[in-house]
Short mmCIF file of C-alpha atoms in Angstrom, two decimals:
data_model
loop_
_atom_site.label_atom_id
_atom_site.label_comp_id
_atom_site.label_asym_id
_atom_site.label_seq_id
_atom_site.Cartn_x
_atom_site.Cartn_y
_atom_site.Cartn_z
CA MET A 8 110.31 79.11 103.29
CA MET A 9 108.38 80.86 100.97
CA THR A 10 109.75 83.39 98.01
CA VAL A 11 108.24 86.97 98.16
CA ARG A 12 107.86 88.72 94.66
CA ARG A 13 105.63 91.54 93.52
CA ARG A 14 102.93 90.21 92.75
CA ILE A 15 101.03 93.39 91.66
CA LYS A 16 102.05 94.65 88.28
CA ASN A 17 98.96 95.96 86.68
CA ILE A 18 97.22 98.96 87.72
CA ALA A 19 93.56 99.54 86.55
CA PHE A 20 91.96 102.69 87.15
CA PHE A 21 87.56 102.57 87.34
CA GLY A 22 86.00 106.15 87.84
CA PHE A 23 83.75 108.78 86.26
CA ALA A 24 84.20 109.70 82.67
CA GLU A 25 82.87 112.91 82.38
CA PHE A 26 85.16 114.58 84.71
CA PRO A 27 87.01 117.39 82.85
CA LYS A 28 91.04 117.69 82.86
CA SER A 29 90.45 120.75 85.29
CA SER A 30 88.44 118.58 88.15
CA HIS A 31 90.08 117.88 91.29
CA ASN A 32 89.17 114.04 90.79
CA TYR A 33 91.20 113.98 87.20
CA GLN A 34 94.08 116.07 88.70
CA ALA A 35 94.28 113.24 91.33
CA ALA A 36 93.94 109.97 89.01
CA PHE A 37 96.54 111.88 86.63
CA GLY A 38 98.92 112.37 89.60
CA ALA A 39 98.51 108.58 90.81
CA ALA A 40 99.19 107.01 87.36
CA GLN A 41 102.05 109.08 87.06
CA LEU A 42 103.50 108.37 90.56
CA LEU A 43 102.97 103.94 89.69
CA ALA A 44 104.10 104.52 86.14
CA LYS A 45 107.09 106.03 87.50
CA SER A 46 107.44 103.11 90.10
CA GLY A 47 107.15 100.49 86.93
CA TYR A 48 103.26 99.71 87.06
CA THR A 49 101.67 99.14 83.80
CA ILE A 50 98.26 101.58 83.72
CA VAL A 51 95.06 99.82 82.50
CA ASN A 52 91.78 101.44 81.52
CA GLY A 53 88.75 101.07 79.72
CA GLY A 54 89.88 103.56 76.88
CA GLY A 55 87.49 106.16 77.85
CA PRO A 56 87.61 109.70 78.52
CA GLY A 57 87.38 111.03 82.37
CA ILE A 58 89.44 109.04 84.92
CA MET A 59 90.77 106.64 82.15
CA ASP A 60 91.86 109.33 79.99
CA ALA A 61 93.92 110.69 83.23
CA ALA A 62 95.14 107.28 84.28
CA THR A 63 96.58 107.22 80.38
CA GLN A 64 97.98 110.93 80.27
CA GLY A 65 99.82 110.25 84.04
CA ALA A 66 101.36 107.48 82.75
CA GLU A 67 102.53 108.72 79.18
CA SER A 68 103.77 111.88 80.51
CA VAL A 69 106.47 109.78 82.47
CA GLY A 70 107.07 107.22 79.75
CA GLY A 71 104.87 104.59 81.35
CA GLU A 72 103.22 101.57 79.68
CA THR A 73 99.57 102.14 79.01
CA LEU A 74 96.60 99.68 78.18
CA ALA A 75 93.05 99.80 77.73
CA ILE A 76 90.13 97.40 76.78
CA THR A 77 87.97 99.26 74.63
CA PHE A 78 84.37 98.47 73.34
CA THR A 79 82.73 100.55 71.33
CA PRO A 80 78.62 100.49 71.01
CA LYS A 81 76.30 100.69 68.80
CA ASP A 82 73.26 101.12 70.31
CA ALA A 83 74.18 102.37 73.66
CA PRO A 84 73.87 105.67 73.63
CA ASN A 85 74.54 106.52 77.16
CA PHE A 86 77.70 104.31 77.50
CA GLU A 87 80.61 107.07 76.40
CA GLY A 88 82.70 104.11 74.03
CA ARG A 89 86.39 104.97 73.18
CA TYR A 90 87.89 108.30 73.40
CA LEU A 91 90.45 108.85 70.50
CA ALA A 92 92.60 110.78 72.45
CA ASN A 93 93.41 107.98 75.40
CA ARG A 94 96.22 106.85 73.16
CA VAL A 95 97.69 103.83 74.65
CA ASP A 96 100.34 101.56 73.92
CA LYS A 97 98.33 98.69 73.61
CA GLU A 98 94.43 98.47 73.17
CA ILE A 99 92.56 95.24 73.63
CA LYS A 100 88.80 95.80 71.67
CA THR A 101 85.78 93.70 72.91
CA SER A 102 82.47 93.06 71.81
CA ASN A 103 80.29 94.05 74.66
CA TYR A 104 80.50 95.91 77.56
CA ILE A 105 80.03 93.00 80.22
CA ASP A 106 83.17 91.40 78.21
CA ARG A 107 85.36 94.49 78.43
CA MET A 108 84.65 94.57 82.12
CA PHE A 109 85.85 91.49 82.90
CA LYS A 110 88.50 91.61 80.42
CA LEU A 111 89.85 94.81 82.46
CA LEU A 112 89.33 92.60 85.92
CA GLU A 113 91.65 89.63 84.52
CA HIS A 114 94.84 92.37 83.13
CA ALA A 115 94.64 93.93 86.09
CA ASP A 116 96.25 92.89 89.64
CA CYS A 117 95.24 95.44 91.75
CA PHE A 118 92.38 98.30 91.05
CA ILE A 119 92.07 101.94 91.79
CA ILE A 120 88.66 103.23 92.06
CA PHE A 121 87.93 106.98 92.31
CA LYS A 122 84.34 109.10 92.04
CA GLY A 123 82.05 107.32 89.87
CA GLY A 124 78.50 106.45 88.69
CA SER A 125 76.80 103.78 87.97
CA GLY A 126 79.27 101.82 85.66
CA THR A 127 82.06 102.33 88.58
CA ILE A 128 79.45 101.09 91.29
CA SER A 129 79.08 97.51 88.94
CA GLU A 130 83.06 97.51 88.32
CA LEU A 131 83.54 98.04 91.94
CA GLY A 132 81.09 95.13 93.10
CA THR A 133 82.36 92.67 90.46
CA ALA A 134 86.20 93.59 91.81
CA TRP A 135 84.88 93.33 95.22
CA VAL A 136 82.88 89.59 94.90
CA MET A 137 85.67 88.06 92.94
CA ALA A 138 88.24 89.28 95.75
CA LYS A 139 85.95 87.67 98.63
CA LEU A 140 85.89 84.74 96.51
CA TYR A 141 89.20 84.10 96.06
CA TYR A 142 90.79 85.07 99.42
CA PRO A 143 93.63 85.28 99.95
CA HIS A 144 94.40 84.28 96.30
CA HIS A 145 92.51 87.44 95.42
CA LYS A 146 93.17 90.94 93.42
CA PRO A 147 92.90 93.91 96.05
CA PHE A 148 91.37 97.56 95.85
CA ILE A 149 91.78 100.82 96.94
CA LEU A 150 89.10 102.82 97.29
CA TYR A 151 90.39 106.60 96.63
CA GLY A 152 89.02 109.87 98.23
CA GLU A 153 87.50 110.92 101.26
CA HIS A 154 83.89 110.27 100.00
CA TRP A 155 84.91 106.56 100.39
CA HIS A 156 84.78 106.71 104.00
CA LYS A 157 81.02 107.59 104.20
CA ILE A 158 80.03 104.88 101.56
CA ILE A 159 81.96 101.87 103.48
CA ALA A 160 80.84 103.17 106.77
CA ALA A 161 77.03 103.41 105.24
CA LEU A 162 77.59 100.17 103.74
CA LYS A 163 78.74 98.58 107.41
CA THR A 164 75.89 99.53 109.18
CA THR A 165 72.95 98.90 106.40
CA MET A 166 74.20 95.52 104.73
CA LYS A 167 75.72 92.26 105.71
CA LEU A 168 79.78 92.34 104.95
CA ARG A 169 81.50 89.34 105.91
CA PRO A 170 84.84 90.13 107.55
CA VAL A 171 86.66 88.87 105.00
CA GLU A 172 85.15 91.49 102.02
CA LEU A 173 86.94 94.30 104.46
CA LYS A 174 90.07 92.69 103.83
CA VAL A 175 90.80 92.93 100.19
CA PHE A 176 90.86 96.70 100.10
CA LYS A 177 91.71 100.00 101.63
CA ILE A 178 90.90 103.48 101.32
CA ILE A 179 93.25 106.22 100.88
CA ASP A 180 92.44 109.98 100.72
CA GLU A 181 96.19 111.17 99.24
CA GLU A 182 98.72 110.30 96.56
CA LYS A 183 101.06 109.94 99.07
CA GLU A 184 98.92 106.85 100.60
CA LEU A 185 99.43 104.65 97.55
CA ILE A 186 102.57 103.41 97.33
CA PRO A 187 102.35 102.25 100.89
CA ALA A 188 99.12 100.63 100.60
CA LEU A 189 100.78 98.63 97.82
CA ILE A 190 103.19 97.64 99.94
CA GLU A 191 100.99 96.62 102.62
CA PHE A 192 98.82 94.64 100.21
CA GLU A 193 102.12 92.66 99.26
CA LYS A 194 102.49 92.40 102.73
CA GLU A 195 99.96 90.55 103.15
CA MET A 196 99.94 88.39 100.51
CA SER A 197 103.25 87.26 101.18
CA GLU A 198 101.93 85.26 104.09
CA PHE A 199 99.97 83.06 102.06
CA ASP A 200 101.76 80.62 99.76
CA HIS A 201 101.00 80.40 96.44
CA SER A 202 104.00 78.98 94.82
CA HIS A 203 101.39 75.92 93.61
CA CYS A 204 98.07 77.81 93.04
CA ARG A 205 96.29 77.81 89.76
CA ILE A 206 94.76 80.68 90.64
CA CYS A 207 97.35 83.29 90.94
CA LYS A 208 99.07 81.74 87.87
CA ASP A 209 96.39 81.25 85.43
CA LYS A 210 94.10 83.49 86.56
CA ALA A 211 91.58 80.56 86.79
CA PHE A 212 89.35 82.58 88.55
CA MET A 213 88.10 84.57 85.14
CA THR A 214 87.56 81.32 82.93
#
């Protein structure tokens, strides 16, 4: 008989770096991080402004644990870099954008993806393909916001998505759907035997 345990412990937030604190998306990320931190999850982000800062501030407001994976560029004027007001409990510094992205994927067990630009698209695409490749020993993700319904519908009709690629994520519109989505992920993953799985134990898919 399989032992069921909580596999999702660290949750990374991805999204637009330029949302002001007064915006709906910033407030949604703040509330989501606050709720998750209260529930014992560690909040992970890229150490920048916007959605990343909202994730940290939401978690810190209730005494939650926070981790930032950062990169301070010298020759990338269109990258937001480190936001000093985003003060986390622990920071891991990286030397380039790609290393930062893969460290974010490595140090999280699940991802919440808000509205964003090309950087968010790159994070979504990488998380998605890794989830497909290693399903059912994958890291699932949540698409947060009503706009994702149209985006995914368009991808279904214009791209070539395999059935397994549609199993690794959930779309939610409101904060109240967040914990139930995570519980459902845990239930789905518990149906598979992970007891001798290097991918799950050692994060081998990142090596």
